[in-house]
Amino acid sequence: MLNEKLHAYKKKERMQRITPTKYKDEFPFLREVDSFALCNVQLQLEKAFKDHFRNRKQFNLPKFKKKRDKQSYTTNNVHNSIRVDFEKGLLYLPKLREGVKIELHRRFDGKIKSVTVSRTNDGKYFASILIETENRRNKVVEPKSKACGIDLGLEHFATVTNDFGSYKVEHPKYLRRCEERLKRLQKSFSKKQKGSKNSEKARLRLARQHAYISNARSDFLHKLSKAIIDENQVVVVEDIGVKGLLKTRLAKSVSDSGWAKFLSYLKYKAEWYGRTFIQVDRFFPSSKVCHRCGHKKEDLALNDRTWCCPGCGENHDRDVNASINLYLVGLGRPEVKPVERALVDDRSPHGLPKKPSRVETGSSTAKG
Ligand SMILES: [Zn+2]
């Protein structure tokens, strides 16, 4: 369909409306899949062209996918053609009457609208089930601390200050170990002859490691952001734009896009649970100002990890001082009344991961 449409487009001919049916004689395997799967592809393709003609700058012309990219198809529920048997752990899809064994992440009730089955480039299969359900509300934990300031760093992932003091959160050590393995696999892949069997094996190992790291990092960031949102009513972070520019190449591999992801998680979780999320202006001097006397140390260098305030003589840990200043911004906010119920439903207890939490936090230090 894409080929024919692109062909017509290049010849400046009128694009025909094509349905997948016309290919079924030439490609009999198309009869093996359910008709909705094909239908949805047609709709997606038409939307892609429509978007492009509506806004050429934002939407490029649709193009062919690589076979190794993520593959997926979507099918719709009609007359109970899609069902989930929670007890047996089976998913029934059109044309798959005997059901597919699945690992269930959570239970749900509601009407199934559609299912998207995808295969990632590391060879794993996922089914996302879209359901229609009542807008259930989630229980909100009452915050123990009024405010919290977070300074993000390279040496430590974050330095956090709230009503109870300051603590540092380390970069997860297992991620660093994983990145070393990643480098080895990358090297091994690049040495293999392109297109050979061994090259494909090495590619798969590399893709798996990439997926593993990305999942492990998300897991860490989700758990940390949830814990912070649960504990505090107002969460203040700095603008990371400037810090991003200062990152060295080595540091980049460690923190990667972790900061940006972390802030986006904090932001939407704050919305979900009725907390206030504040990102301070990039010109806010969180590191240079003494949190005790307000003296601004203009000549504070980037690699000064500790400094002594000329105004009051206090010795500062750079990151702790910065996080305290951000915390004070949060405290300055007028009282916000916490909501009683959050906006969205969260995972049911059935869906909690079995593995123990792997958030690694540093030891607490007293607030200066
Ligand atoms: Zn001072």
PDB file of N, CA, C and O in Angstrom, residues 32-34 73 75 80-83 90-102 115 117 125 127:
ATOM      1  N   GLU A  32      -3.981 -15.315   6.542  1.00  0.00           N
ATOM      2  CA  GLU A  32      -3.731 -15.977   7.831  1.00  0.00           C
ATOM      3  C   GLU A  32      -3.958 -15.032   9.006  1.00  0.00           C
ATOM      4  O   GLU A  32      -4.217 -15.457  10.125  1.00  0.00           O
ATOM      5  N   VAL A  33      -3.821 -13.741   8.785  1.00  0.00           N
ATOM      6  CA  VAL A  33      -4.018 -12.807   9.906  1.00  0.00           C
ATOM      7  C   VAL A  33      -5.457 -12.309   9.913  1.00  0.00           C
ATOM      8  O   VAL A  33      -6.157 -12.403   8.916  1.00  0.00           O
ATOM      9  N   ASP A  34      -5.888 -11.789  11.048  1.00  0.00           N
ATOM     10  CA  ASP A  34      -7.279 -11.350  11.101  1.00  0.00           C
ATOM     11  C   ASP A  34      -7.441 -10.023  10.355  1.00  0.00           C
ATOM     12  O   ASP A  34      -6.492  -9.249  10.214  1.00  0.00           O
ATOM     13  N   TYR A  73       1.281  -5.064  15.517  1.00  0.00           N
ATOM     14  CA  TYR A  73      -0.013  -4.979  14.834  1.00  0.00           C
ATOM     15  C   TYR A  73      -1.099  -4.762  15.874  1.00  0.00           C
ATOM     16  O   TYR A  73      -0.944  -5.114  17.042  1.00  0.00           O
ATOM     17  N   THR A  75      -5.275  -5.162  16.743  1.00  0.00           N
ATOM     18  CA  THR A  75      -6.526  -5.802  16.367  1.00  0.00           C
ATOM     19  C   THR A  75      -7.638  -5.368  17.333  1.00  0.00           C
ATOM     20  O   THR A  75      -7.358  -5.026  18.477  1.00  0.00           O
ATOM     21  N   ASN A  80     -16.440 -10.340  21.481  1.00  0.00           N
ATOM     22  CA  ASN A  80     -15.593 -11.102  22.410  1.00  0.00           C
ATOM     23  C   ASN A  80     -14.459 -11.863  21.733  1.00  0.00           C
ATOM     24  O   ASN A  80     -14.051 -12.918  22.207  1.00  0.00           O
ATOM     25  N   SER A  81     -13.966 -11.351  20.619  1.00  0.00           N
ATOM     26  CA  SER A  81     -12.880 -12.055  19.931  1.00  0.00           C
ATOM     27  C   SER A  81     -11.573 -11.950  20.720  1.00  0.00           C
ATOM     28  O   SER A  81     -10.654 -12.721  20.523  1.00  0.00           O
ATOM     29  N   ILE A  82     -11.493 -10.956  21.619  1.00  0.00           N
ATOM     30  CA  ILE A  82     -10.302 -10.828  22.459  1.00  0.00           C
ATOM     31  C   ILE A  82     -10.723 -11.033  23.920  1.00  0.00           C
ATOM     32  O   ILE A  82     -11.640 -10.376  24.400  1.00  0.00           O
ATOM     33  N   ARG A  83     -10.046 -11.960  24.565  1.00  0.00           N
ATOM     34  CA  ARG A  83     -10.352 -12.199  25.976  1.00  0.00           C
ATOM     35  C   ARG A  83      -9.068 -12.482  26.741  1.00  0.00           C
ATOM     36  O   ARG A  83      -8.069 -12.908  26.166  1.00  0.00           O
ATOM     37  N   LEU A  90      -3.877 -16.677  30.048  1.00  0.00           N
ATOM     38  CA  LEU A  90      -3.953 -16.812  28.593  1.00  0.00           C
ATOM     39  C   LEU A  90      -4.618 -15.586  27.961  1.00  0.00           C
ATOM     40  O   LEU A  90      -5.538 -15.005  28.523  1.00  0.00           O
ATOM     41  N   LEU A  91      -4.102 -15.221  26.818  1.00  0.00           N
ATOM     42  CA  LEU A  91      -4.704 -14.146  26.032  1.00  0.00           C
ATOM     43  C   LEU A  91      -5.252 -14.743  24.747  1.00  0.00           C
ATOM     44  O   LEU A  91      -4.539 -15.432  24.017  1.00  0.00           O
ATOM     45  N   TYR A  92      -6.539 -14.517  24.500  1.00  0.00           N
ATOM     46  CA  TYR A  92      -7.162 -15.017  23.264  1.00  0.00           C
ATOM     47  C   TYR A  92      -7.266 -13.883  22.270  1.00  0.00           C
ATOM     48  O   TYR A  92      -7.790 -12.817  22.588  1.00  0.00           O
ATOM     49  N   LEU A  93      -6.742 -14.115  21.091  1.00  0.00           N
ATOM     50  CA  LEU A  93      -6.777 -13.124  20.027  1.00  0.00           C
ATOM     51  C   LEU A  93      -7.473 -13.723  18.818  1.00  0.00           C
ATOM     52  O   LEU A  93      -7.527 -14.946  18.673  1.00  0.00           O
ATOM     53  N   PRO A  94      -8.005 -12.869  17.919  1.00  0.00           N
ATOM     54  CA  PRO A  94      -8.617 -13.411  16.704  1.00  0.00           C
ATOM     55  C   PRO A  94      -7.617 -14.304  15.975  1.00  0.00           C
ATOM     56  O   PRO A  94      -6.433 -13.964  15.896  1.00  0.00           O
ATOM     57  N   LYS A  95      -8.106 -15.418  15.486  1.00  0.00           N
ATOM     58  CA  LYS A  95      -7.294 -16.420  14.775  1.00  0.00           C
ATOM     59  C   LYS A  95      -6.343 -17.187  15.702  1.00  0.00           C
ATOM     60  O   LYS A  95      -5.561 -17.993  15.241  1.00  0.00           O
ATOM     61  N   LEU A  96      -6.366 -16.901  16.978  1.00  0.00           N
ATOM     62  CA  LEU A  96      -5.539 -17.664  17.920  1.00  0.00           C
ATOM     63  C   LEU A  96      -6.468 -18.204  19.003  1.00  0.00           C
ATOM     64  O   LEU A  96      -6.474 -17.725  20.130  1.00  0.00           O
ATOM     65  N   ARG A  97      -7.282 -19.173  18.627  1.00  0.00           N
ATOM     66  CA  ARG A  97      -8.373 -19.618  19.491  1.00  0.00           C
ATOM     67  C   ARG A  97      -7.886 -20.350  20.735  1.00  0.00           C
ATOM     68  O   ARG A  97      -8.548 -20.334  21.759  1.00  0.00           O
ATOM     69  N   GLU A  98      -6.728 -20.999  20.617  1.00  0.00           N
ATOM     70  CA  GLU A  98      -6.277 -21.777  21.781  1.00  0.00           C
ATOM     71  C   GLU A  98      -5.609 -20.888  22.832  1.00  0.00           C
ATOM     72  O   GLU A  98      -5.271 -21.342  23.919  1.00  0.00           O
ATOM     73  N   GLY A  99      -5.428 -19.614  22.515  1.00  0.00           N
ATOM     74  CA  GLY A  99      -4.877 -18.674  23.492  1.00  0.00           C
ATOM     75  C   GLY A  99      -3.359 -18.660  23.517  1.00  0.00           C
ATOM     76  O   GLY A  99      -2.707 -19.632  23.143  1.00  0.00           O
ATOM     77  N   VAL A 100      -2.816 -17.535  23.941  1.00  0.00           N
ATOM     78  CA  VAL A 100      -1.367 -17.390  24.032  1.00  0.00           C
ATOM     79  C   VAL A 100      -1.012 -17.229  25.508  1.00  0.00           C
ATOM     80  O   VAL A 100      -1.648 -16.466  26.222  1.00  0.00           O
ATOM     81  N   LYS A 101       0.004 -17.971  25.935  1.00  0.00           N
ATOM     82  CA  LYS A 101       0.417 -17.866  27.337  1.00  0.00           C
ATOM     83  C   LYS A 101       1.088 -16.497  27.540  1.00  0.00           C
ATOM     84  O   LYS A 101       1.966 -16.101  26.775  1.00  0.00           O
ATOM     85  N   ILE A 102       0.640 -15.776  28.570  1.00  0.00           N
ATOM     86  CA  ILE A 102       1.226 -14.454  28.813  1.00  0.00           C
ATOM     87  C   ILE A 102       1.663 -14.300  30.260  1.00  0.00           C
ATOM     88  O   ILE A 102       1.185 -15.013  31.151  1.00  0.00           O
ATOM     89  N   VAL A 115      -6.157  -4.608  21.087  1.00  0.00           N
ATOM     90  CA  VAL A 115      -4.874  -5.108  21.582  1.00  0.00           C
ATOM     91  C   VAL A 115      -3.800  -4.820  20.543  1.00  0.00           C
ATOM     92  O   VAL A 115      -4.027  -5.017  19.352  1.00  0.00           O
ATOM     93  N   VAL A 117      -0.081  -6.000  19.626  1.00  0.00           N
ATOM     94  CA  VAL A 117       0.980  -6.966  19.892  1.00  0.00           C
ATOM     95  C   VAL A 117       2.252  -6.435  19.249  1.00  0.00           C
ATOM     96  O   VAL A 117       2.232  -6.030  18.090  1.00  0.00           O
ATOM     97  N   TYR A 125       8.118 -10.278  23.023  1.00  0.00           N
ATOM     98  CA  TYR A 125       6.769  -9.943  22.593  1.00  0.00           C
ATOM     99  C   TYR A 125       5.978  -9.288  23.723  1.00  0.00           C
ATOM    100  O   TYR A 125       6.061  -9.713  24.872  1.00  0.00           O
ATOM    101  N   ALA A 127       1.989  -7.437  24.677  1.00  0.00           N
ATOM    102  CA  ALA A 127       0.622  -7.137  24.257  1.00  0.00           C
ATOM    103  C   ALA A 127       0.110  -5.986  25.112  1.00  0.00           C
ATOM    104  O   ALA A 127       0.101  -6.082  26.336  1.00  0.00           O
TER     105      ALA A 127
END
